[in-house]
């Protein structure tokens, strides 16, 4: 996250100044590497080559996802499948590694694949929600500045869905607005997204991954640990609000 804030020129992290904003890039680069090195030390002390292999593979994949996203900045017609690939590499595999590593250190390694799937789908939900809130939310909800993705020229799924259904003339207007980010242009894009099918498509995709995540818990024995996992999913739904609302219920309620 320290290095992520450098890449995104982020001023805030969890409603506090980022290390990048407070101490500058040289300190942030060194601090990010320091934290990564310290984490490797802790992994080594755990004594599991499986965990080390899992984390190393994950960090490699995350870097690939970040590089792809940086090279695609400014592209408002990115294929949805490529966007989802970036989500998987940037966040999905990180959550998957967290869950998978925990199981490697338990006495029930038969559930490694199940834990990995739970984490992967949870990570997809989390990043979809974060991308939606970045463009449609506010600073208080996010804990960081809203519209950062637009400022960096990163077209996330709400904008991609909007562009997908727009006429050539409307698309040209969207692209011109996206290319000149400002509070006014962000508000304009928000209005366009709200009046499009993008929110409903986001809801359906988000709930798809959420249901897959919940299914991974279905055969777990009842325990405080299972309750905690389901509690995480419940929290995601509450935090997501309209982004994870059931689109079919919303449509029925509006009739």
Coordinates of N, CA and C in Angstrom, one line a residue:
X1 N 0.8 -1.2 0.0 CA 0.0 0.0 0.0 C 0.9 1.3 0.0
X2 N 2.0 1.2 0.6 CA 2.9 2.4 0.6 C 3.4 2.7 -0.8
X3 N 3.8 1.6 -1.5 CA 4.2 1.8 -2.9 C 3.0 2.2 -3.8
X4 N 1.8 1.6 -3.5 CA 0.6 1.9 -4.3 C 0.3 3.4 -4.2
X5 N 0.5 4.0 -3.0 CA 0.2 5.4 -2.9 C 1.2 6.3 -3.7
X6 N 2.4 5.7 -3.9 CA 3.4 6.4 -4.7 C 2.9 6.4 -6.2
X7 N 2.5 5.2 -6.6 CA 2.1 5.1 -8.0 C 0.9 6.0 -8.3
X8 N 0.0 6.0 -7.3 CA -1.3 6.8 -7.5 C -1.2 8.3 -7.1
X9 N 0.0 8.7 -6.6 CA 0.1 10.0 -6.0 C -1.0 10.3 -5.0
X10 N -1.3 9.3 -4.1 CA -2.4 9.4 -3.2 C -2.0 10.3 -2.0
X11 N -2.8 11.2 -1.6 CA -2.6 12.1 -0.5 C -3.1 11.5 0.9
X12 N -4.1 10.6 0.8 CA -4.7 10.1 2.0 C -4.7 8.6 2.0
X13 N -4.6 8.0 3.2 CA -4.8 6.5 3.4 C -5.5 6.4 4.7
X14 N -6.7 5.8 4.7 CA -7.5 5.7 5.9 C -7.7 7.0 6.6
X15 N -8.0 8.0 5.9 CA -8.3 9.4 6.4 C -7.1 10.0 7.1
X16 N -5.9 9.5 6.8 CA -4.6 10.1 7.3 C -3.7 10.4 6.1
X17 N -2.8 11.4 6.3 CA -1.8 11.6 5.2 C -1.0 10.3 4.9
X18 N -0.9 10.0 3.6 CA -0.1 8.9 3.2 C 1.4 9.2 3.5
X19 N 2.2 8.1 3.6 CA 3.6 8.3 3.8 C 4.2 9.1 2.6
X20 N 3.7 8.9 1.4 CA 4.1 9.6 0.2 C 3.9 11.1 0.4
X21 N 2.7 11.4 0.9 CA 2.3 12.9 1.1 C 3.1 13.5 2.2
X22 N 3.3 12.8 3.3 CA 4.0 13.4 4.4 C 5.5 13.4 4.3
X23 N 6.1 12.4 3.8 CA 7.6 12.4 3.8 C 8.2 12.3 2.4
X24 N 7.4 12.2 1.3 CA 7.9 12.2 0.0 C 8.3 10.8 -0.5
X25 N 8.7 10.8 -1.8 CA 8.9 9.5 -2.5 C 10.1 8.8 -2.0
X26 N 11.3 9.4 -1.8 CA 12.4 8.6 -1.3 C 12.1 7.8 0.0
X27 N 11.5 8.5 0.9 CA 11.2 7.8 2.2 C 10.2 6.7 1.9
X28 N 9.2 7.0 1.1 CA 8.1 6.0 0.8 C 8.7 4.8 0.2
X29 N 9.5 4.9 -0.8 CA 10.1 3.8 -1.5 C 10.9 2.9 -0.5
X30 N 11.7 3.6 0.3 CA 12.5 2.8 1.3 C 11.6 2.1 2.3
X31 N 10.6 2.8 2.8 CA 9.7 2.3 3.8 C 8.9 1.1 3.3
X32 N 8.5 1.2 2.0 CA 7.8 0.1 1.4 C 8.6 -1.2 1.3
X33 N 9.9 -1.0 0.9 CA 10.8 -2.1 0.8 C 11.1 -2.7 2.2
X34 N 11.2 -1.8 3.2 CA 11.5 -2.2 4.5 C 10.4 -3.1 5.0
X35 N 9.1 -2.7 4.9 CA 8.0 -3.4 5.3 C 7.9 -4.8 4.6
X36 N 8.2 -4.8 3.3 CA 8.2 -6.0 2.5 C 9.3 -7.0 3.0
X37 N 10.5 -6.4 3.3 CA 11.5 -7.3 3.8 C 11.2 -7.8 5.2
X38 N 10.5 -7.0 6.0 CA 10.1 -7.5 7.4 C 9.1 -8.6 7.3
X39 N 8.2 -8.5 6.3 CA 7.2 -9.5 6.1 C 7.9 -10.8 5.7
X40 N 8.9 -10.7 4.8 CA 9.6 -11.9 4.4 C 10.3 -12.6 5.6
X41 N 10.8 -11.8 6.5 CA 11.4 -12.3 7.7 C 10.4 -13.1 8.5
X42 N 9.2 -12.5 8.7 CA 8.1 -13.2 9.4 C 7.7 -14.5 8.8
X43 N 7.7 -14.5 7.4 CA 7.3 -15.7 6.7 C 8.4 -16.8 6.9
X44 N 9.6 -16.4 6.8 CA 10.7 -17.3 7.1 C 10.6 -17.9 8.5
X45 N 10.3 -17.1 9.5 CA 10.2 -17.6 10.8 C 9.0 -18.6 11.0
X46 N 8.0 -18.5 10.1 CA 6.9 -19.5 10.1 C 7.3 -20.8 9.7
X47 N 8.4 -20.9 8.9 CA 9.0 -22.2 8.5 C 8.3 -23.0 7.5
X48 N 7.5 -22.3 6.7 CA 6.7 -23.0 5.6 C 7.1 -22.6 4.2
X49 N 7.6 -23.5 3.5 CA 8.0 -23.2 2.1 C 6.7 -23.0 1.3
X50 N 5.6 -23.6 1.6 CA 4.4 -23.4 0.9 C 3.9 -22.0 1.0
X51 N 4.0 -21.4 2.2 CA 3.6 -20.0 2.4 C 4.5 -19.1 1.6
X52 N 5.8 -19.3 1.7 CA 6.8 -18.5 1.0 C 6.6 -18.6 -0.5
X53 N 6.3 -19.8 -1.0 CA 6.0 -19.9 -2.5 C 4.7 -19.2 -2.8
X54 N 3.7 -19.3 -2.0 CA 2.4 -18.7 -2.3 C 2.6 -17.1 -2.3
X55 N 3.2 -16.6 -1.3 CA 3.4 -15.1 -1.2 C 4.3 -14.6 -2.4
X56 N 5.3 -15.3 -2.7 CA 6.3 -14.9 -3.8 C 5.5 -14.8 -5.1
X57 N 4.7 -15.9 -5.4 CA 4.0 -16.0 -6.6 C 2.9 -14.9 -6.7
X58 N 2.3 -14.6 -5.5 CA 1.3 -13.5 -5.4 C 1.9 -12.2 -5.7
X59 N 3.0 -11.8 -5.1 CA 3.6 -10.5 -5.3 C 4.0 -10.3 -6.8
X60 N 4.5 -11.4 -7.4 CA 4.8 -11.3 -8.8 C 3.6 -11.0 -9.7
X61 N 2.5 -11.7 -9.4 CA 1.2 -11.4 -10.1 C 0.7 -10.0 -9.8
X62 N 0.8 -9.6 -8.6 CA 0.3 -8.2 -8.3 C 1.1 -7.1 -9.1
X63 N 2.4 -7.3 -9.2 CA 3.2 -6.4 -10.0 C 2.8 -6.4 -11.4
X64 N 2.5 -7.6 -12.0 CA 2.0 -7.7 -13.4 C 0.7 -6.9 -13.6
X65 N -0.2 -7.1 -12.6 CA -1.5 -6.4 -12.7 C -1.3 -4.9 -12.6
X66 N -0.5 -4.4 -11.7 CA -0.2 -3.0 -11.6 C 0.4 -2.4 -12.8
X67 N 1.4 -3.1 -13.4 CA 2.0 -2.6 -14.6 C 1.1 -2.6 -15.8
X68 N 0.2 -3.6 -15.9 CA -0.8 -3.6 -17.0 C -1.7 -2.4 -16.8
X69 N -2.1 -2.1 -15.6 CA -3.1 -1.0 -15.4 C -2.4 0.3 -15.7
X70 N -1.2 0.5 -15.3 CA -0.5 1.7 -15.6 C -0.4 2.0 -17.1
X71 N 0.0 0.9 -17.9 CA 0.1 1.0 -19.3 C -1.2 1.3 -20.0
X72 N -2.3 0.9 -19.4 CA -3.6 1.1 -20.0 C -4.3 2.4 -19.5
X73 N -3.6 3.3 -18.8 CA -4.2 4.5 -18.3 C -4.7 5.4 -19.5
X74 N -5.9 6.0 -19.3 CA -6.4 6.8 -20.4 C -7.3 6.0 -21.4
X75 N -7.3 4.7 -21.2 CA -8.1 3.9 -22.2 C -9.5 3.6 -21.7
X76 N -10.4 4.3 -22.3 CA -11.8 4.1 -21.8 C -12.6 3.0 -22.5
X77 N -11.9 2.3 -23.4 CA -12.6 1.2 -24.1 C -11.8 -0.1 -23.9
X78 N -11.3 -0.2 -22.7 CA -10.6 -1.5 -22.3 C -11.6 -2.6 -22.2
X79 N -11.3 -3.7 -22.7 CA -12.2 -4.9 -22.7 C -12.5 -5.3 -21.2
X80 N -13.7 -5.6 -20.9 CA -14.1 -6.0 -19.6 C -13.3 -7.1 -19.1
X81 N -13.0 -8.1 -19.9 CA -12.3 -9.3 -19.5 C -10.9 -8.9 -19.0
X82 N -10.3 -7.9 -19.7 CA -8.9 -7.4 -19.3 C -9.0 -6.6 -18.0
X83 N -10.1 -5.9 -17.8 CA -10.3 -5.2 -16.5 C -10.4 -6.2 -15.4
X84 N -11.2 -7.2 -15.6 CA -11.3 -8.3 -14.5 C -10.0 -9.0 -14.3
X85 N -9.2 -9.2 -15.3 CA -7.9 -9.8 -15.1 C -7.0 -8.9 -14.2
X86 N -7.1 -7.6 -14.4 CA -6.3 -6.7 -13.6 C -6.8 -6.8 -12.1
X87 N -8.1 -6.8 -11.9 CA -8.7 -7.0 -10.6 C -8.2 -8.3 -9.9
X88 N -8.2 -9.3 -10.7 CA -7.7 -10.6 -10.1 C -6.3 -10.5 -9.7
X89 N -5.5 -9.9 -10.6 CA -4.0 -9.9 -10.3 C -3.7 -8.8 -9.2
X90 N -4.4 -7.7 -9.2 CA -4.1 -6.7 -8.2 C -4.6 -7.0 -6.8
X91 N -5.8 -7.6 -6.7 CA -6.5 -7.7 -5.4 C -6.9 -9.2 -5.2
X92 N -7.5 -9.8 -6.2 CA -8.0 -11.1 -6.0 C -7.0 -12.1 -5.4
X93 N -5.8 -12.1 -6.1 CA -4.8 -13.1 -5.7 C -4.2 -12.7 -4.3
X94 N -4.2 -11.4 -3.9 CA -3.7 -11.0 -2.6 C -4.6 -11.6 -1.5
X95 N -5.9 -11.5 -1.7 CA -6.9 -12.0 -0.7 C -6.8 -13.5 -0.7
X96 N -6.6 -14.1 -1.9 CA -6.5 -15.6 -2.0 C -5.3 -16.1 -1.2
X97 N -4.1 -15.4 -1.4 CA -2.9 -15.7 -0.7 C -3.0 -15.7 0.8
X98 N -3.8 -14.6 1.3 CA -4.0 -14.5 2.7 C -4.7 -15.7 3.3
X99 N -5.8 -16.1 2.6 CA -6.6 -17.2 3.1 C -5.8 -18.5 2.9
X100 N -5.2 -18.7 1.8 CA -4.4 -19.9 1.5 C -3.3 -20.1 2.5
X101 N -2.5 -19.1 2.8 CA -1.4 -19.2 3.7 C -1.9 -19.6 5.1
X102 N -3.0 -19.1 5.5 CA -3.5 -19.5 6.8 C -3.8 -21.0 6.9
X103 N -4.3 -21.5 5.8 CA -4.6 -23.0 5.8 C -3.3 -23.8 5.8
X104 N -2.3 -23.3 5.1 CA -1.0 -24.1 5.1 C -0.5 -24.2 6.5
X105 N -0.8 -23.3 7.4 CA -0.3 -23.3 8.8 C -1.2 -24.0 9.7
X106 N -2.3 -24.6 9.2 CA -3.3 -25.3 10.0 C -3.1 -26.8 9.9
X107 N -3.9 -27.5 10.5 CA -3.9 -29.0 10.4 C -4.9 -29.5 9.4
X108 N -5.4 -28.7 8.5 CA -6.4 -29.1 7.6 C -6.1 -28.6 6.2
X109 N -4.9 -29.0 5.7 CA -4.5 -28.5 4.4 C -5.4 -29.0 3.2
X110 N -6.3 -29.9 3.5 CA -7.2 -30.4 2.4 C -8.1 -29.2 1.9
X111 N -8.2 -28.2 2.7 CA -9.1 -27.0 2.4 C -8.3 -25.9 1.7
X112 N -7.1 -26.1 1.2 CA -6.3 -25.1 0.6 C -7.0 -24.5 -0.6
X113 N -7.5 -25.3 -1.5 CA -8.2 -24.9 -2.7 C -9.5 -24.1 -2.3
X114 N -10.2 -24.6 -1.3 CA -11.4 -23.9 -0.9 C -11.1 -22.5 -0.3
X115 N -10.1 -22.4 0.5 CA -9.7 -21.2 1.1 C -9.2 -20.2 0.0
X116 N -8.5 -20.7 -1.0 CA -8.0 -19.9 -2.1 C -9.2 -19.3 -2.8
X117 N -10.2 -20.1 -3.1 CA -11.4 -19.6 -3.9 C -12.1 -18.6 -3.1
X118 N -12.3 -18.8 -1.8 CA -13.0 -17.9 -0.9 C -12.3 -16.5 -1.0
X119 N -10.9 -16.5 -0.8 CA -10.2 -15.3 -0.8 C -10.2 -14.6 -2.2
X120 N -10.1 -15.4 -3.2 CA -10.1 -14.8 -4.6 C -11.4 -14.1 -4.9
X121 N -12.5 -14.7 -4.6 CA -13.8 -14.1 -4.9 C -14.1 -12.9 -3.9
X122 N -13.6 -13.0 -2.7 CA -13.8 -11.9 -1.8 C -13.0 -10.7 -2.2
X123 N -11.8 -11.0 -2.7 CA -10.9 -9.9 -3.3 C -11.6 -9.2 -4.5
X124 N -12.2 -10.0 -5.3 CA -12.9 -9.4 -6.5 C -14.0 -8.5 -6.1
X125 N -14.8 -9.0 -5.1 CA -15.9 -8.1 -4.6 C -15.3 -6.8 -4.0
X126 N -14.3 -7.0 -3.2 CA -13.7 -5.8 -2.5 C -13.2 -4.8 -3.5
X127 N -12.5 -5.3 -4.6 CA -12.0 -4.3 -5.5 C -13.1 -3.7 -6.4
X128 N -14.1 -4.5 -6.8 CA -15.2 -3.9 -7.5 C -15.9 -2.8 -6.7
X129 N -16.1 -3.1 -5.4 CA -16.7 -2.1 -4.5 C -15.8 -0.9 -4.4
X130 N -14.5 -1.1 -4.2 CA -13.6 0.0 -4.1 C -13.6 0.9 -5.3
X131 N -13.6 0.3 -6.5 CA -13.6 1.0 -7.8 C -14.9 1.8 -7.9
X132 N -16.0 1.2 -7.5 CA -17.3 1.9 -7.6 C -17.4 3.1 -6.7
X133 N -17.0 2.8 -5.4 CA -17.0 3.9 -4.5 C -16.0 5.0 -4.8
X134 N -14.9 4.7 -5.5 CA -13.9 5.7 -5.8 C -14.5 6.8 -6.8
X135 N -15.4 6.3 -7.7 CA -15.9 7.3 -8.6 C -17.3 7.8 -8.2
X136 N -18.0 7.0 -7.3 CA -19.4 7.3 -7.0 C -19.5 7.7 -5.5
X137 N -18.5 7.4 -4.7 CA -18.6 7.7 -3.2 C -18.0 9.0 -2.8
X138 N -17.7 9.1 -1.5 CA -17.2 10.4 -1.0 C -15.9 10.1 -0.1
X139 N -15.2 11.1 0.2 CA -14.0 10.9 1.0 C -14.2 10.3 2.3
X140 N -15.3 10.6 3.0 CA -15.5 10.1 4.3 C -15.7 8.5 4.3
X141 N -16.4 8.1 3.3 CA -16.7 6.6 3.1 C -15.4 5.9 2.7
X142 N -14.6 6.5 1.8 CA -13.4 5.9 1.3 C -12.2 5.9 2.2
X143 N -12.1 7.0 3.0 CA -10.9 7.2 3.8 C -9.8 7.7 3.0
X144 N -10.1 8.2 1.8 CA -9.1 8.8 0.9 C -9.9 9.6 -0.1
X145 N -9.1 10.4 -0.9 CA -9.8 11.3 -1.8 C -10.6 10.5 -2.8
X146 N -11.9 11.0 -3.1 CA -12.7 10.4 -4.1 C -12.2 10.8 -5.5
X147 N -12.5 10.0 -6.5 CA -12.1 10.3 -7.9 C -10.6 10.1 -8.2
X148 N -9.9 9.4 -7.4 CA -8.5 9.2 -7.6 C -8.2 8.5 -8.9
X149 N -9.1 7.5 -9.2 CA -8.9 6.7 -10.4 C -9.1 7.6 -11.6
X150 N -10.1 8.4 -11.6 CA -10.3 9.4 -12.7 C -9.1 10.3 -12.9
X151 N -8.6 10.8 -11.7 CA -7.5 11.7 -11.8 C -6.3 11.1 -12.4
X152 N -6.1 9.8 -12.2 CA -4.9 9.0 -12.7 C -5.2 8.5 -14.1
X153 N -6.4 8.7 -14.6 CA -6.7 8.3 -16.0 C -7.0 6.8 -16.1
X154 N -7.4 6.2 -14.9 CA -7.7 4.8 -14.9 C -9.2 4.6 -15.0
X155 N -9.6 4.0 -16.1 CA -11.1 3.7 -16.4 C -11.5 2.4 -15.7
X156 N -12.2 2.6 -14.6 CA -12.7 1.4 -13.9 C -14.1 0.9 -14.4
X157 N -14.6 -0.1 -13.9 CA -15.8 -0.8 -14.4 C -17.0 0.1 -14.6
X158 N -17.3 1.0 -13.6 CA -18.5 1.9 -13.9 C -18.4 2.7 -15.2
X159 N -17.2 3.2 -15.4 CA -17.0 4.0 -16.6 C -16.9 3.2 -17.8
X160 N -16.3 2.0 -17.7 CA -16.3 1.1 -18.9 C -17.7 0.6 -19.3
X161 N -18.5 0.3 -18.3 CA -19.9 0.0 -18.6 C -20.6 1.1 -19.3
X162 N -20.4 2.4 -18.8 CA -21.0 3.5 -19.4 C -20.6 3.7 -20.8
X163 N -19.3 3.6 -21.1 CA -18.8 3.7 -22.5 C -19.3 2.7 -23.4
X164 N -19.5 1.5 -22.8 CA -20.0 0.3 -23.6 C -21.4 0.6 -24.2
X165 N -22.2 1.3 -23.5 CA -23.6 1.5 -24.0 C -23.8 2.9 -24.6
X166 N -22.7 3.7 -24.7 CA -22.9 5.0 -25.3 C -22.8 5.1 -26.8
X167 N -23.4 6.0 -27.4 CA -23.3 6.3 -28.8 C -21.9 6.8 -29.1
X168 N -21.5 6.8 -30.4 CA -20.2 7.4 -30.7 C -20.1 8.9 -30.3
X169 N -21.1 9.6 -30.4 CA -21.1 11.0 -30.0 C -21.0 11.2 -28.5
X170 N -21.8 10.4 -27.8 CA -21.7 10.4 -26.3 C -20.4 9.9 -25.8
X171 N -19.8 8.9 -26.5 CA -18.5 8.4 -26.1 C -17.4 9.4 -26.2
X172 N -17.5 10.2 -27.3 CA -16.5 11.2 -27.5 C -16.5 12.3 -26.4
X173 N -17.7 12.6 -26.0 CA -17.9 13.6 -24.9 C -17.4 13.0 -23.6
X174 N -17.7 11.7 -23.3 CA -17.2 11.1 -22.1 C -15.6 11.1 -22.1
X175 N -15.1 10.7 -23.2 CA -13.6 10.6 -23.3 C -12.9 12.0 -23.1
X176 N -13.6 13.0 -23.7 CA -13.0 14.4 -23.5 C -13.1 14.8 -22.1
X177 N -14.2 14.5 -21.4 CA -14.4 14.8 -20.0 C -13.4 14.0 -19.1
X178 N -13.2 12.8 -19.4 CA -12.3 11.9 -18.7 C -10.9 12.4 -18.8
X179 N -10.6 12.9 -19.9 CA -9.2 13.4 -20.2 C -8.8 14.6 -19.5
X180 N -9.8 15.4 -19.0 CA -9.6 16.6 -18.2 C -10.2 16.6 -16.9
X181 N -9.6 15.8 -15.9 CA -10.3 15.6 -14.6 C -10.4 16.8 -13.8
X182 N -11.5 17.0 -13.1 CA -11.7 18.1 -12.2 C -13.0 17.8 -11.4
X183 N -13.2 18.5 -10.3 CA -14.4 18.2 -9.5 C -15.7 18.3 -10.4
X184 N -15.7 19.2 -11.3 CA -16.9 19.4 -12.2 C -17.0 18.2 -13.1
X185 N -15.9 17.7 -13.7 CA -16.0 16.6 -14.6 C -16.3 15.3 -13.9
X186 N -15.9 15.2 -12.6 CA -16.2 14.0 -11.8 C -17.7 14.0 -11.6
X187 N -18.3 15.1 -11.2 CA -19.7 15.2 -10.9 C -20.5 14.9 -12.2
X188 N -20.0 15.3 -13.3 CA -20.7 15.1 -14.6 C -20.7 13.6 -14.9
X189 N -19.5 12.9 -14.7 CA -19.4 11.5 -15.0 C -20.3 10.7 -14.0
X190 N -20.4 11.2 -12.8 CA -21.3 10.5 -11.8 C -22.7 10.5 -12.3
X191 N -23.2 11.7 -12.7 CA -24.6 11.8 -13.2 C -24.8 10.9 -14.4
X192 N -23.8 10.8 -15.3 CA -24.0 9.9 -16.5 C -24.1 8.5 -16.1
X193 N -23.2 8.1 -15.1 CA -23.2 6.7 -14.7 C -24.5 6.3 -14.0
X194 N -25.0 7.2 -13.1 CA -26.3 7.0 -12.4 C -27.5 6.8 -13.3
X195 N -27.4 7.5 -14.5 CA -28.6 7.4 -15.4 C -28.4 6.3 -16.4
X196 N -27.3 5.5 -16.3 CA -27.0 4.4 -17.2 C -27.4 3.1 -16.6
X197 N -27.1 2.0 -17.3 CA -27.2 0.7 -16.8 C -26.0 0.2 -16.0
X198 N -25.0 1.1 -15.9 CA -23.7 0.7 -15.2 C -23.9 0.2 -13.8
X199 N -24.7 1.0 -12.9 CA -24.9 0.5 -11.5 C -25.5 -0.9 -11.4
X200 N -26.6 -1.1 -12.3 CA -27.2 -2.5 -12.2 C -26.2 -3.6 -12.6
X201 N -25.4 -3.3 -13.7 CA -24.5 -4.3 -14.1 C -23.4 -4.5 -13.0
X202 N -23.0 -3.4 -12.4 CA -22.1 -3.6 -11.2 C -22.6 -4.4 -10.1
X203 N -23.9 -4.1 -9.8 CA -24.6 -4.9 -8.7 C -24.6 -6.4 -9.0
X204 N -25.0 -6.7 -10.2 CA -25.1 -8.1 -10.6 C -23.7 -8.8 -10.6
X205 N -22.7 -8.2 -11.1 CA -21.4 -8.8 -11.0 C -20.9 -8.9 -9.6
X206 N -21.0 -7.8 -8.8 CA -20.6 -7.9 -7.4 C -21.3 -9.0 -6.7
X207 N -22.6 -9.1 -6.8 CA -23.3 -10.2 -6.1 C -23.0 -11.6 -6.6
X208 N -22.6 -11.7 -7.9 CA -22.1 -12.9 -8.4 C -20.9 -13.4 -7.7
X209 N -19.9 -12.5 -7.5 CA -18.7 -12.9 -6.8 C -19.0 -13.1 -5.3
X210 N -19.9 -12.3 -4.8 CA -20.3 -12.4 -3.3 C -21.0 -13.8 -3.1
X211 N -21.8 -14.2 -4.0 CA -22.5 -15.5 -3.8 C -21.5 -16.7 -3.9
X212 N -20.5 -16.5 -4.8 CA -19.5 -17.6 -4.9 C -18.6 -17.6 -3.6
X213 N -18.4 -16.5 -3.1 CA -17.6 -16.4 -1.8 C -18.4 -17.1 -0.7
X214 N -19.7 -16.8 -0.6 CA -20.5 -17.4 0.5 C -20.6 -18.9 0.3
X215 N -20.7 -19.3 -1.0 CA -20.8 -20.8 -1.2 C -19.6 -21.5 -0.7
X216 N -18.4 -20.9 -0.7 CA -17.2 -21.5 -0.2 C -17.3 -21.8 1.3
X217 N -18.2 -21.2 2.0 CA -18.4 -21.4 3.5 C -19.5 -22.4 3.8
X218 N -20.2 -22.9 2.8 CA -21.4 -23.6 3.0 C -21.2 -25.0 3.8
X219 N -20.1 -25.6 3.5 CA -19.8 -26.9 4.1 C -18.9 -26.9 5.3
X220 N -18.5 -25.6 5.7 CA -17.6 -25.5 6.9 C -18.4 -25.8 8.2
X221 N -17.8 -26.5 9.1 CA -18.5 -26.8 10.4 C -18.8 -25.4 11.1
X222 N -19.9 -25.4 11.8 CA -20.3 -24.2 12.6 C -19.3 -23.9 13.6
X223 N -18.8 -22.7 13.7 CA -17.8 -22.3 14.6 C -17.7 -20.8 14.6
X224 N -16.9 -20.2 15.6 CA -16.7 -18.8 15.6 C -16.0 -18.3 14.3
X225 N -15.1 -19.2 13.8 CA -14.3 -18.8 12.6 C -15.2 -18.7 11.4
X226 N -16.2 -19.6 11.2 CA -17.1 -19.5 10.1 C -18.0 -18.3 10.3
X227 N -18.4 -18.0 11.5 CA -19.2 -16.8 11.8 C -18.4 -15.6 11.4
X228 N -17.1 -15.6 11.7 CA -16.3 -14.4 11.3 C -16.2 -14.2 9.8
X229 N -16.1 -15.3 9.1 CA -16.0 -15.2 7.6 C -17.3 -14.7 7.1
X230 N -18.4 -15.2 7.5 CA -19.7 -14.7 7.1 C -20.0 -13.3 7.5
X231 N -19.4 -12.9 8.7 CA -19.5 -11.5 9.2 C -18.8 -10.6 8.2
X232 N -17.7 -11.0 7.7 CA -16.9 -10.2 6.7 C -17.8 -9.9 5.5
X233 N -18.5 -11.0 5.0 CA -19.4 -10.8 3.8 C -20.5 -9.9 4.1
X234 N -21.1 -10.0 5.3 CA -22.2 -9.1 5.7 C -21.7 -7.6 5.8
X235 N -20.5 -7.4 6.3 CA -19.9 -6.1 6.4 C -19.7 -5.5 5.0
X236 N -19.3 -6.4 4.0 CA -19.1 -5.9 2.7 C -20.4 -5.4 2.1
X237 N -21.5 -6.2 2.3 CA -22.8 -5.8 1.8 C -23.2 -4.4 2.4
X238 N -23.0 -4.3 3.7 CA -23.4 -3.0 4.3 C -22.6 -1.8 3.7
X239 N -21.3 -2.0 3.7 CA -20.4 -1.0 3.2 C -20.7 -0.7 1.7
X240 N -21.0 -1.7 1.0 CA -21.3 -1.6 -0.5 C -22.5 -0.8 -0.8
X241 N -23.6 -0.9 0.1 CA -24.8 -0.1 -0.1 C -25.4 -0.4 -1.5
X242 N -25.6 0.7 -2.2 CA -26.2 0.6 -3.5 C -25.3 -0.2 -4.5
X243 N -24.0 -0.2 -4.3 CA -23.1 -0.9 -5.2 C -23.4 -2.5 -5.1
X244 N -23.9 -3.0 -4.0 CA -24.1 -4.4 -3.9 C -25.6 -4.7 -3.6
X245 N -26.4 -3.7 -3.8 CA -27.9 -4.0 -3.7 C -28.3 -5.0 -4.7
X246 N -29.4 -5.8 -4.4 CA -29.9 -6.7 -5.3 C -30.6 -6.0 -6.4
X247 N -30.1 -6.0 -7.7 CA -30.7 -5.2 -8.7 C -32.1 -5.6 -9.1
X248 N -32.5 -6.9 -8.9 CA -33.8 -7.3 -9.2 C -34.8 -6.8 -8.2
X249 N -34.4 -6.7 -6.9 CA -35.3 -6.2 -5.9 C -35.4 -4.7 -6.1
X250 N -34.3 -4.0 -6.5 CA -34.4 -2.6 -6.7 C -35.4 -2.2 -7.9
X251 N -35.3 -3.1 -8.9 CA -36.2 -2.8 -10.1 C -37.7 -3.1 -9.6
X252 N -38.0 -4.2 -8.9 CA -39.3 -4.5 -8.4 C -39.8 -3.3 -7.5
X253 N -39.0 -2.8 -6.6 CA -39.4 -1.8 -5.7 C -39.7 -0.5 -6.4
X254 N -39.1 -0.3 -7.5 CA -39.3 1.0 -8.2 C -40.6 1.0 -9.1
X255 N -41.2 -0.3 -9.3 CA -42.4 -0.4 -10.1 C -43.6 0.0 -9.4

